[in-house]
Amino acid sequence: MTETGTQGAPSPPRLLEFDLSTPDGNLRGMLAIPPGPMRLAELARSTLPLVDRLVELATRREQRAGRVISCGPGCGACCRQLAPVSPPEAYMLADLLMHVPAERQGRYLERFEAAASRLEAEGLSEALLRTPESDEAARALAARYFLLGIPCPFLEEESCSVHGGRPSVCREYLVTSPAADCADPAANPIRRVGVSVRLSEALARLHAELFGGEPQLVPLSLAISFALEHIPEGRHAWDGVALTRRLLALMSGAQP
């Protein structure tokens, strides 16, 4: 990975060349790194294009196998599923809320508060913020969550109202099974498109490296509560190029 600079405009972004090897093929390109110190929210936002590229590779793999993506506009069943985001993506979503018009911001915050209150009332909040002991436990927890029918706070008219700023888990969620089956995943086998490298997992590992503890994922519906409870971590900043390089190394499978 090499860094190149730009000239002319004041405080231009720094460009970082990357070459990421994945089971579905290599990704090469440039990432625009914001100038100056970088927060984890900015890191998450600046690396979302990588997720879109990884999804493209996975989609081509499915197409070569004769499978067709069945997701389409207005299909919001997945927006009621348990959607785990990394702490940096929780900070990113909190940033997003800071920059929407006040009326929309209030509407979103009301929905986040309602979701958090419902999960607390159901006794699920603590369990959702812990790493499940097994895959079976994780599936059982996800099933309990789905049965509550809690829509994503950003869901409007069965579509994402912040589509361009949605986190990695939402970008990655594609299926080749009939779209209607997603309305009842417990009764129907859902054929998800597997993405070979998950940005959320690498971001969670990076967050744990920087602040200690075990890697953690947070339900999207609790992301704003999490961000508000971790304001110092969300405000901390590092050199953007060094931070991005470490994330790319983690995405490549490097150990701490």
PDB file of C-alpha atoms in Angstrom:
ATOM      1  CA  MET A   1       0.000   0.000   0.000  1.00  0.00           C
ATOM      2  CA  THR A   2       1.368   3.400  -0.930  1.00  0.00           C
ATOM      3  CA  GLU A   3       0.224   6.932  -0.226  1.00  0.00           C
ATOM      4  CA  THR A   4       0.044   9.711  -2.807  1.00  0.00           C
ATOM      5  CA  GLY A   5      -0.810  13.355  -2.301  1.00  0.00           C
ATOM      6  CA  THR A   6      -2.927  15.809  -4.275  1.00  0.00           C
ATOM      7  CA  GLN A   7      -2.160  19.435  -5.004  1.00  0.00           C
ATOM      8  CA  GLY A   8      -4.157  22.582  -5.654  1.00  0.00           C
ATOM      9  CA  ALA A   9      -7.175  22.519  -3.362  1.00  0.00           C
ATOM     10  CA  PRO A  10      -6.669  23.409   0.303  1.00  0.00           C
ATOM     11  CA  SER A  11      -6.539  20.466   2.693  1.00  0.00           C
ATOM     12  CA  PRO A  12      -7.082  17.814   0.019  1.00  0.00           C
ATOM     13  CA  PRO A  13      -7.807  14.210   0.955  1.00  0.00           C
ATOM     14  CA  ARG A  14      -4.875  11.846   1.068  1.00  0.00           C
ATOM     15  CA  LEU A  15      -5.065   8.934  -1.357  1.00  0.00           C
ATOM     16  CA  LEU A  16      -4.102   5.495  -0.137  1.00  0.00           C
ATOM     17  CA  GLU A  17      -3.492   2.737  -2.647  1.00  0.00           C
ATOM     18  CA  PHE A  18      -4.677  -0.690  -1.520  1.00  0.00           C
ATOM     19  CA  ASP A  19      -4.418  -4.261  -2.749  1.00  0.00           C
ATOM     20  CA  LEU A  20      -6.714  -6.544  -0.770  1.00  0.00           C
ATOM     21  CA  SER A  21      -6.639 -10.283  -1.379  1.00  0.00           C
ATOM     22  CA  THR A  22      -9.937 -12.118  -0.812  1.00  0.00           C
ATOM     23  CA  PRO A  23     -11.220 -15.634  -1.573  1.00  0.00           C
ATOM     24  CA  ASP A  24     -13.365 -14.083  -4.329  1.00  0.00           C
ATOM     25  CA  GLY A  25     -10.464 -12.239  -5.957  1.00  0.00           C
ATOM     26  CA  ASN A  26      -8.192  -9.268  -5.422  1.00  0.00           C
ATOM     27  CA  LEU A  27      -9.405  -5.731  -4.853  1.00  0.00           C
ATOM     28  CA  ARG A  28      -7.140  -2.910  -5.962  1.00  0.00           C
ATOM     29  CA  GLY A  29      -7.756   0.792  -5.944  1.00  0.00           C
ATOM     30  CA  MET A  30      -7.448   4.041  -4.043  1.00  0.00           C
ATOM     31  CA  LEU A  31      -9.151   5.208  -0.871  1.00  0.00           C
ATOM     32  CA  ALA A  32      -9.627   8.905  -0.127  1.00  0.00           C
ATOM     33  CA  ILE A  33      -8.495   9.567   3.447  1.00  0.00           C
ATOM     34  CA  PRO A  34      -9.745  12.793   5.073  1.00  0.00           C
ATOM     35  CA  PRO A  35      -6.912  15.209   5.860  1.00  0.00           C
ATOM     36  CA  GLY A  36      -5.795  15.618   9.444  1.00  0.00           C
ATOM     37  CA  PRO A  37      -6.530  13.305  12.356  1.00  0.00           C
ATOM     38  CA  MET A  38      -9.257  10.737  11.696  1.00  0.00           C
ATOM     39  CA  ARG A  39     -11.999   9.485  14.014  1.00  0.00           C
ATOM     40  CA  LEU A  40     -13.308   5.941  13.771  1.00  0.00           C
ATOM     41  CA  ALA A  41     -16.615   7.230  12.372  1.00  0.00           C
ATOM     42  CA  GLU A  42     -14.698   8.771   9.479  1.00  0.00           C
ATOM     43  CA  LEU A  43     -12.713   5.579   8.987  1.00  0.00           C
ATOM     44  CA  ALA A  44     -15.907   3.542   8.748  1.00  0.00           C
ATOM     45  CA  ARG A  45     -17.461   5.996   6.299  1.00  0.00           C
ATOM     46  CA  SER A  46     -14.362   6.246   4.085  1.00  0.00           C
ATOM     47  CA  THR A  47     -14.055   2.468   3.744  1.00  0.00           C
ATOM     48  CA  LEU A  48     -17.693   1.726   2.839  1.00  0.00           C
ATOM     49  CA  PRO A  49     -16.751   1.719  -0.882  1.00  0.00           C
ATOM     50  CA  LEU A  50     -14.693  -1.394  -0.123  1.00  0.00           C
ATOM     51  CA  VAL A  51     -17.864  -3.149   1.037  1.00  0.00           C
ATOM     52  CA  ASP A  52     -19.602  -2.300  -2.221  1.00  0.00           C
ATOM     53  CA  ARG A  53     -16.652  -3.767  -4.145  1.00  0.00           C
ATOM     54  CA  LEU A  54     -16.699  -6.928  -2.006  1.00  0.00           C
ATOM     55  CA  VAL A  55     -20.431  -7.300  -2.625  1.00  0.00           C
ATOM     56  CA  GLU A  56     -19.807  -6.954  -6.367  1.00  0.00           C
ATOM     57  CA  LEU A  57     -17.303  -9.817  -6.231  1.00  0.00           C
ATOM     58  CA  ALA A  58     -19.746 -11.983  -4.277  1.00  0.00           C
ATOM     59  CA  THR A  59     -22.578 -11.159  -6.692  1.00  0.00           C
ATOM     60  CA  ARG A  60     -20.460 -12.174  -9.689  1.00  0.00           C
ATOM     61  CA  ARG A  61     -19.656 -15.463  -7.955  1.00  0.00           C
ATOM     62  CA  GLU A  62     -23.369 -16.138  -7.507  1.00  0.00           C
ATOM     63  CA  GLN A  63     -24.104 -15.230 -11.103  1.00  0.00           C
ATOM     64  CA  ARG A  64     -21.419 -17.601 -12.364  1.00  0.00           C
ATOM     65  CA  ALA A  65     -23.135 -20.343 -10.357  1.00  0.00           C
ATOM     66  CA  GLY A  66     -26.463 -19.510 -12.018  1.00  0.00           C
ATOM     67  CA  ARG A  67     -28.018 -17.893  -8.965  1.00  0.00           C
ATOM     68  CA  VAL A  68     -29.906 -14.594  -9.163  1.00  0.00           C
ATOM     69  CA  ILE A  69     -30.162 -11.926  -6.477  1.00  0.00           C
ATOM     70  CA  SER A  70     -33.830 -11.652  -5.534  1.00  0.00           C
ATOM     71  CA  CYS A  71     -33.709  -8.501  -3.379  1.00  0.00           C
ATOM     72  CA  GLY A  72     -35.532  -5.477  -4.778  1.00  0.00           C
ATOM     73  CA  PRO A  73     -36.909  -2.026  -3.934  1.00  0.00           C
ATOM     74  CA  GLY A  74     -39.588  -1.963  -1.261  1.00  0.00           C
ATOM     75  CA  CYS A  75     -38.572  -5.285   0.289  1.00  0.00           C
ATOM     76  CA  GLY A  76     -37.901  -4.269   3.890  1.00  0.00           C
ATOM     77  CA  ALA A  77     -38.130  -7.624   5.678  1.00  0.00           C
ATOM     78  CA  CYS A  78     -34.371  -7.665   6.303  1.00  0.00           C
ATOM     79  CA  CYS A  79     -34.758  -4.255   7.974  1.00  0.00           C
ATOM     80  CA  ARG A  80     -36.529  -6.004  10.847  1.00  0.00           C
ATOM     81  CA  GLN A  81     -33.742  -8.500  11.403  1.00  0.00           C
ATOM     82  CA  LEU A  82     -30.940  -8.213  13.934  1.00  0.00           C
ATOM     83  CA  ALA A  83     -28.351  -6.107  12.091  1.00  0.00           C
ATOM     84  CA  PRO A  84     -25.001  -6.066  13.933  1.00  0.00           C
ATOM     85  CA  VAL A  85     -22.742  -3.065  13.370  1.00  0.00           C
ATOM     86  CA  SER A  86     -19.255  -2.385  14.689  1.00  0.00           C
ATOM     87  CA  PRO A  87     -18.624   0.382  17.245  1.00  0.00           C
ATOM     88  CA  PRO A  88     -17.024   2.624  14.572  1.00  0.00           C
ATOM     89  CA  GLU A  89     -20.163   2.223  12.466  1.00  0.00           C
ATOM     90  CA  ALA A  90     -22.295   3.137  15.497  1.00  0.00           C
ATOM     91  CA  TYR A  91     -20.256   6.361  15.754  1.00  0.00           C
ATOM     92  CA  MET A  92     -20.738   6.834  12.001  1.00  0.00           C
ATOM     93  CA  LEU A  93     -24.518   6.564  12.352  1.00  0.00           C
ATOM     94  CA  ALA A  94     -24.454   9.050  15.221  1.00  0.00           C
ATOM     95  CA  ASP A  95     -22.539  11.420  12.946  1.00  0.00           C
ATOM     96  CA  LEU A  96     -25.150  10.910  10.249  1.00  0.00           C
ATOM     97  CA  LEU A  97     -27.910  11.935  12.654  1.00  0.00           C
ATOM     98  CA  MET A  98     -25.999  15.109  13.524  1.00  0.00           C
ATOM     99  CA  HIS A  99     -26.186  16.254   9.903  1.00  0.00           C
ATOM    100  CA  VAL A 100     -29.821  15.644   8.952  1.00  0.00           C
ATOM    101  CA  PRO A 101     -32.509  18.346   9.224  1.00  0.00           C
ATOM    102  CA  ALA A 102     -33.881  18.797  12.740  1.00  0.00           C
ATOM    103  CA  GLU A 103     -37.323  17.394  11.896  1.00  0.00           C
ATOM    104  CA  ARG A 104     -35.875  14.184  10.455  1.00  0.00           C
ATOM    105  CA  GLN A 105     -33.383  13.938  13.293  1.00  0.00           C
ATOM    106  CA  GLY A 106     -36.162  14.084  15.854  1.00  0.00           C
ATOM    107  CA  ARG A 107     -38.119  11.422  14.003  1.00  0.00           C
ATOM    108  CA  TYR A 108     -35.126   9.097  13.856  1.00  0.00           C
ATOM    109  CA  LEU A 109     -34.263   9.633  17.522  1.00  0.00           C
ATOM    110  CA  GLU A 110     -37.819   8.831  18.577  1.00  0.00           C
ATOM    111  CA  ARG A 111     -37.601   5.538  16.687  1.00  0.00           C
ATOM    112  CA  PHE A 112     -34.229   4.648  18.187  1.00  0.00           C
ATOM    113  CA  GLU A 113     -35.566   5.405  21.673  1.00  0.00           C
ATOM    114  CA  ALA A 114     -38.683   3.316  21.032  1.00  0.00           C
ATOM    115  CA  ALA A 115     -36.594   0.377  19.830  1.00  0.00           C
ATOM    116  CA  ALA A 116     -34.263   0.587  22.823  1.00  0.00           C
ATOM    117  CA  SER A 117     -37.228   0.767  25.215  1.00  0.00           C
ATOM    118  CA  ARG A 118     -38.868  -2.264  23.607  1.00  0.00           C
ATOM    119  CA  LEU A 119     -35.686  -4.329  23.840  1.00  0.00           C
ATOM    120  CA  GLU A 120     -35.233  -3.304  27.466  1.00  0.00           C
ATOM    121  CA  ALA A 121     -38.807  -4.272  28.257  1.00  0.00           C
ATOM    122  CA  GLU A 122     -38.289  -7.660  26.586  1.00  0.00           C
ATOM    123  CA  GLY A 123     -35.107  -8.235  28.613  1.00  0.00           C
ATOM    124  CA  LEU A 124     -32.944  -8.456  25.493  1.00  0.00           C
ATOM    125  CA  SER A 125     -30.740  -5.368  25.730  1.00  0.00           C
ATOM    126  CA  GLU A 126     -27.891  -6.902  27.743  1.00  0.00           C
ATOM    127  CA  ALA A 127     -27.894 -10.141  25.767  1.00  0.00           C
ATOM    128  CA  LEU A 128     -27.714  -8.242  22.477  1.00  0.00           C
ATOM    129  CA  LEU A 129     -24.614  -6.357  23.636  1.00  0.00           C
ATOM    130  CA  ARG A 130     -22.777  -9.552  24.614  1.00  0.00           C
ATOM    131  CA  THR A 131     -20.981 -11.885  22.239  1.00  0.00           C
ATOM    132  CA  PRO A 132     -23.116 -15.048  21.904  1.00  0.00           C
ATOM    133  CA  GLU A 133     -21.551 -18.195  23.324  1.00  0.00           C
ATOM    134  CA  SER A 134     -22.181 -20.193  20.148  1.00  0.00           C
ATOM    135  CA  ASP A 135     -23.612 -19.944  16.649  1.00  0.00           C
ATOM    136  CA  GLU A 136     -26.733 -21.684  17.913  1.00  0.00           C
ATOM    137  CA  ALA A 137     -27.161 -19.073  20.648  1.00  0.00           C
ATOM    138  CA  ALA A 138     -26.653 -16.306  18.091  1.00  0.00           C
ATOM    139  CA  ARG A 139     -29.340 -17.771  15.811  1.00  0.00           C
ATOM    140  CA  ALA A 140     -31.771 -18.120  18.722  1.00  0.00           C
ATOM    141  CA  LEU A 141     -31.191 -14.500  19.750  1.00  0.00           C
ATOM    142  CA  ALA A 142     -31.671 -13.304  16.168  1.00  0.00           C
ATOM    143  CA  ALA A 143     -34.920 -15.267  15.942  1.00  0.00           C
ATOM    144  CA  ARG A 144     -36.230 -13.708  19.173  1.00  0.00           C
ATOM    145  CA  TYR A 145     -35.337 -10.259  17.860  1.00  0.00           C
ATOM    146  CA  PHE A 146     -37.085 -10.813  14.526  1.00  0.00           C
ATOM    147  CA  LEU A 147     -40.273 -11.978  16.224  1.00  0.00           C
ATOM    148  CA  LEU A 148     -40.530  -8.566  17.921  1.00  0.00           C
ATOM    149  CA  GLY A 149     -41.000  -6.957  14.506  1.00  0.00           C
ATOM    150  CA  ILE A 150     -38.915  -3.896  15.374  1.00  0.00           C
ATOM    151  CA  PRO A 151     -38.218  -1.968  12.158  1.00  0.00           C
ATOM    152  CA  CYS A 152     -34.899  -0.261  11.624  1.00  0.00           C
ATOM    153  CA  PRO A 153     -35.282   3.375  12.720  1.00  0.00           C
ATOM    154  CA  PHE A 154     -34.196   4.429   9.217  1.00  0.00           C
ATOM    155  CA  LEU A 155     -36.876   2.333   7.477  1.00  0.00           C
ATOM    156  CA  GLU A 156     -39.534   4.435   5.732  1.00  0.00           C
ATOM    157  CA  GLU A 157     -42.117   3.051   3.284  1.00  0.00           C
ATOM    158  CA  GLU A 158     -40.239  -0.269   3.341  1.00  0.00           C
ATOM    159  CA  SER A 159     -37.054   1.370   2.022  1.00  0.00           C
ATOM    160  CA  CYS A 160     -33.906   2.704   3.659  1.00  0.00           C
ATOM    161  CA  SER A 161     -34.124   6.478   4.075  1.00  0.00           C
ATOM    162  CA  VAL A 162     -30.326   6.789   4.498  1.00  0.00           C
ATOM    163  CA  HIS A 163     -29.378   4.363   1.752  1.00  0.00           C
ATOM    164  CA  GLY A 164     -26.088   6.034   0.870  1.00  0.00           C
ATOM    165  CA  GLY A 165     -24.957   6.061   4.503  1.00  0.00           C
ATOM    166  CA  ARG A 166     -26.139   2.601   5.522  1.00  0.00           C
ATOM    167  CA  PRO A 167     -23.582   0.429   7.382  1.00  0.00           C
ATOM    168  CA  SER A 168     -21.751  -2.569   5.989  1.00  0.00           C
ATOM    169  CA  VAL A 169     -24.146  -5.257   7.262  1.00  0.00           C
ATOM    170  CA  CYS A 170     -26.979  -3.689   5.266  1.00  0.00           C
ATOM    171  CA  ARG A 171     -24.854  -3.408   2.129  1.00  0.00           C
ATOM    172  CA  GLU A 172     -23.850  -7.061   2.410  1.00  0.00           C
ATOM    173  CA  TYR A 173     -27.332  -8.508   2.931  1.00  0.00           C
ATOM    174  CA  LEU A 174     -28.439 -10.088  -0.334  1.00  0.00           C
ATOM    175  CA  VAL A 175     -30.324 -13.319  -0.929  1.00  0.00           C
ATOM    176  CA  THR A 176     -30.915 -15.689  -3.832  1.00  0.00           C
ATOM    177  CA  SER A 177     -33.942 -17.373  -2.234  1.00  0.00           C
ATOM    178  CA  PRO A 178     -37.401 -15.914  -3.025  1.00  0.00           C
ATOM    179  CA  ALA A 179     -37.683 -12.421  -1.566  1.00  0.00           C
ATOM    180  CA  ALA A 180     -41.055 -13.246  -0.005  1.00  0.00           C
ATOM    181  CA  ASP A 181     -39.408 -15.937   2.138  1.00  0.00           C
ATOM    182  CA  CYS A 182     -37.560 -13.268   4.133  1.00  0.00           C
ATOM    183  CA  ALA A 183     -40.837 -12.325   5.827  1.00  0.00           C
ATOM    184  CA  ASP A 184     -40.579 -15.555   7.836  1.00  0.00           C
ATOM    185  CA  PRO A 185     -36.936 -16.693   8.004  1.00  0.00           C
ATOM    186  CA  ALA A 186     -37.714 -19.210  10.738  1.00  0.00           C
ATOM    187  CA  ALA A 187     -40.022 -21.147   8.436  1.00  0.00           C
ATOM    188  CA  ASN A 188     -38.172 -20.632   5.163  1.00  0.00           C
ATOM    189  CA  PRO A 189     -34.563 -21.455   4.278  1.00  0.00           C
ATOM    190  CA  ILE A 190     -32.881 -18.181   3.361  1.00  0.00           C
ATOM    191  CA  ARG A 191     -29.984 -18.413   0.898  1.00  0.00           C
ATOM    192  CA  ARG A 192     -27.770 -15.477   1.752  1.00  0.00           C
ATOM    193  CA  VAL A 193     -24.944 -14.313  -0.465  1.00  0.00           C
ATOM    194  CA  GLY A 194     -21.729 -14.822   1.485  1.00  0.00           C
ATOM    195  CA  VAL A 195     -19.250 -11.944   1.462  1.00  0.00           C
ATOM    196  CA  SER A 196     -15.682 -13.180   1.831  1.00  0.00           C
ATOM    197  CA  VAL A 197     -14.440 -10.300   4.038  1.00  0.00           C
ATOM    198  CA  ARG A 198     -16.627  -8.398   6.488  1.00  0.00           C
ATOM    199  CA  LEU A 199     -15.725  -4.788   7.211  1.00  0.00           C
ATOM    200  CA  SER A 200     -17.762  -4.782  10.440  1.00  0.00           C
ATOM    201  CA  GLU A 201     -15.697  -7.602  11.939  1.00  0.00           C
ATOM    202  CA  ALA A 202     -12.406  -5.890  11.051  1.00  0.00           C
ATOM    203  CA  LEU A 203     -13.638  -2.575  12.480  1.00  0.00           C
ATOM    204  CA  ALA A 204     -14.717  -4.322  15.683  1.00  0.00           C
ATOM    205  CA  ARG A 205     -11.272  -5.909  16.021  1.00  0.00           C
ATOM    206  CA  LEU A 206      -9.601  -2.547  15.428  1.00  0.00           C
ATOM    207  CA  HIS A 207     -11.789  -0.893  18.067  1.00  0.00           C
ATOM    208  CA  ALA A 208     -10.810  -3.610  20.554  1.00  0.00           C
ATOM    209  CA  GLU A 209      -7.122  -3.118  19.734  1.00  0.00           C
ATOM    210  CA  LEU A 210      -7.360   0.613  20.341  1.00  0.00           C
ATOM    211  CA  PHE A 211      -9.464   0.584  23.510  1.00  0.00           C
ATOM    212  CA  GLY A 212      -9.024  -2.894  24.950  1.00  0.00           C
ATOM    213  CA  GLY A 213     -11.514  -5.661  25.562  1.00  0.00           C
ATOM    214  CA  GLU A 214     -12.968  -8.164  23.135  1.00  0.00           C
ATOM    215  CA  PRO A 215     -14.305  -7.293  19.668  1.00  0.00           C
ATOM    216  CA  GLN A 216     -17.948  -6.304  19.955  1.00  0.00           C
ATOM    217  CA  LEU A 217     -20.839  -5.880  17.557  1.00  0.00           C
ATOM    218  CA  VAL A 218     -23.874  -3.759  18.405  1.00  0.00           C
ATOM    219  CA  PRO A 219     -27.462  -4.107  17.090  1.00  0.00           C
ATOM    220  CA  LEU A 220     -28.178  -1.239  14.718  1.00  0.00           C
ATOM    221  CA  SER A 221     -31.264  -0.365  16.768  1.00  0.00           C
ATOM    222  CA  LEU A 222     -28.993   0.244  19.786  1.00  0.00           C
ATOM    223  CA  ALA A 223     -26.219   1.986  17.838  1.00  0.00           C
ATOM    224  CA  ILE A 224     -27.104   5.522  18.903  1.00  0.00           C
ATOM    225  CA  SER A 225     -27.398   4.532  22.566  1.00  0.00           C
ATOM    226  CA  PHE A 226     -23.990   2.856  22.293  1.00  0.00           C
ATOM    227  CA  ALA A 227     -22.436   5.927  20.664  1.00  0.00           C
ATOM    228  CA  LEU A 228     -23.796   8.218  23.373  1.00  0.00           C
ATOM    229  CA  GLU A 229     -22.388   5.923  26.056  1.00  0.00           C
ATOM    230  CA  HIS A 230     -18.936   5.958  24.388  1.00  0.00           C
ATOM    231  CA  ILE A 231     -18.512   9.618  23.444  1.00  0.00           C
ATOM    232  CA  PRO A 232     -14.772   9.819  24.355  1.00  0.00           C
ATOM    233  CA  GLU A 233     -13.990   6.810  22.146  1.00  0.00           C
ATOM    234  CA  GLY A 234     -16.034   8.295  19.321  1.00  0.00           C
ATOM    235  CA  ARG A 235     -14.173  11.615  19.547  1.00  0.00           C
ATOM    236  CA  HIS A 236     -10.658  10.148  19.696  1.00  0.00           C
ATOM    237  CA  ALA A 237      -8.625  10.624  16.513  1.00  0.00           C
ATOM    238  CA  TRP A 238      -5.501   9.100  14.961  1.00  0.00           C
ATOM    239  CA  ASP A 239      -3.425   9.566  11.840  1.00  0.00           C
ATOM    240  CA  GLY A 240      -5.809   8.591   9.051  1.00  0.00           C
ATOM    241  CA  VAL A 241      -3.354   6.756   6.843  1.00  0.00           C
ATOM    242  CA  ALA A 242      -1.940   4.670   9.694  1.00  0.00           C
ATOM    243  CA  LEU A 243      -5.452   3.873  10.931  1.00  0.00           C
ATOM    244  CA  THR A 244      -6.647   2.833   7.479  1.00  0.00           C
ATOM    245  CA  ARG A 245      -3.572   0.707   6.888  1.00  0.00           C
ATOM    246  CA  ARG A 246      -4.201  -1.180  10.115  1.00  0.00           C
ATOM    247  CA  LEU A 247      -7.833  -1.779   9.154  1.00  0.00           C
ATOM    248  CA  LEU A 248      -6.791  -3.090   5.745  1.00  0.00           C
ATOM    249  CA  ALA A 249      -4.307  -5.409   7.435  1.00  0.00           C
ATOM    250  CA  LEU A 250      -7.081  -6.750   9.661  1.00  0.00           C
ATOM    251  CA  MET A 251      -9.301  -7.254   6.634  1.00  0.00           C
ATOM    252  CA  SER A 252      -6.475  -9.289   5.123  1.00  0.00           C
ATOM    253  CA  GLY A 253      -6.441 -11.522   8.189  1.00  0.00           C
ATOM    254  CA  ALA A 254      -3.471 -10.036  10.043  1.00  0.00           C
ATOM    255  CA  GLN A 255      -3.353 -10.650  13.789  1.00  0.00           C
ATOM    256  CA  PRO A 256      -2.760  -7.852  16.343  1.00  0.00           C
TER     257      PRO A 256
END
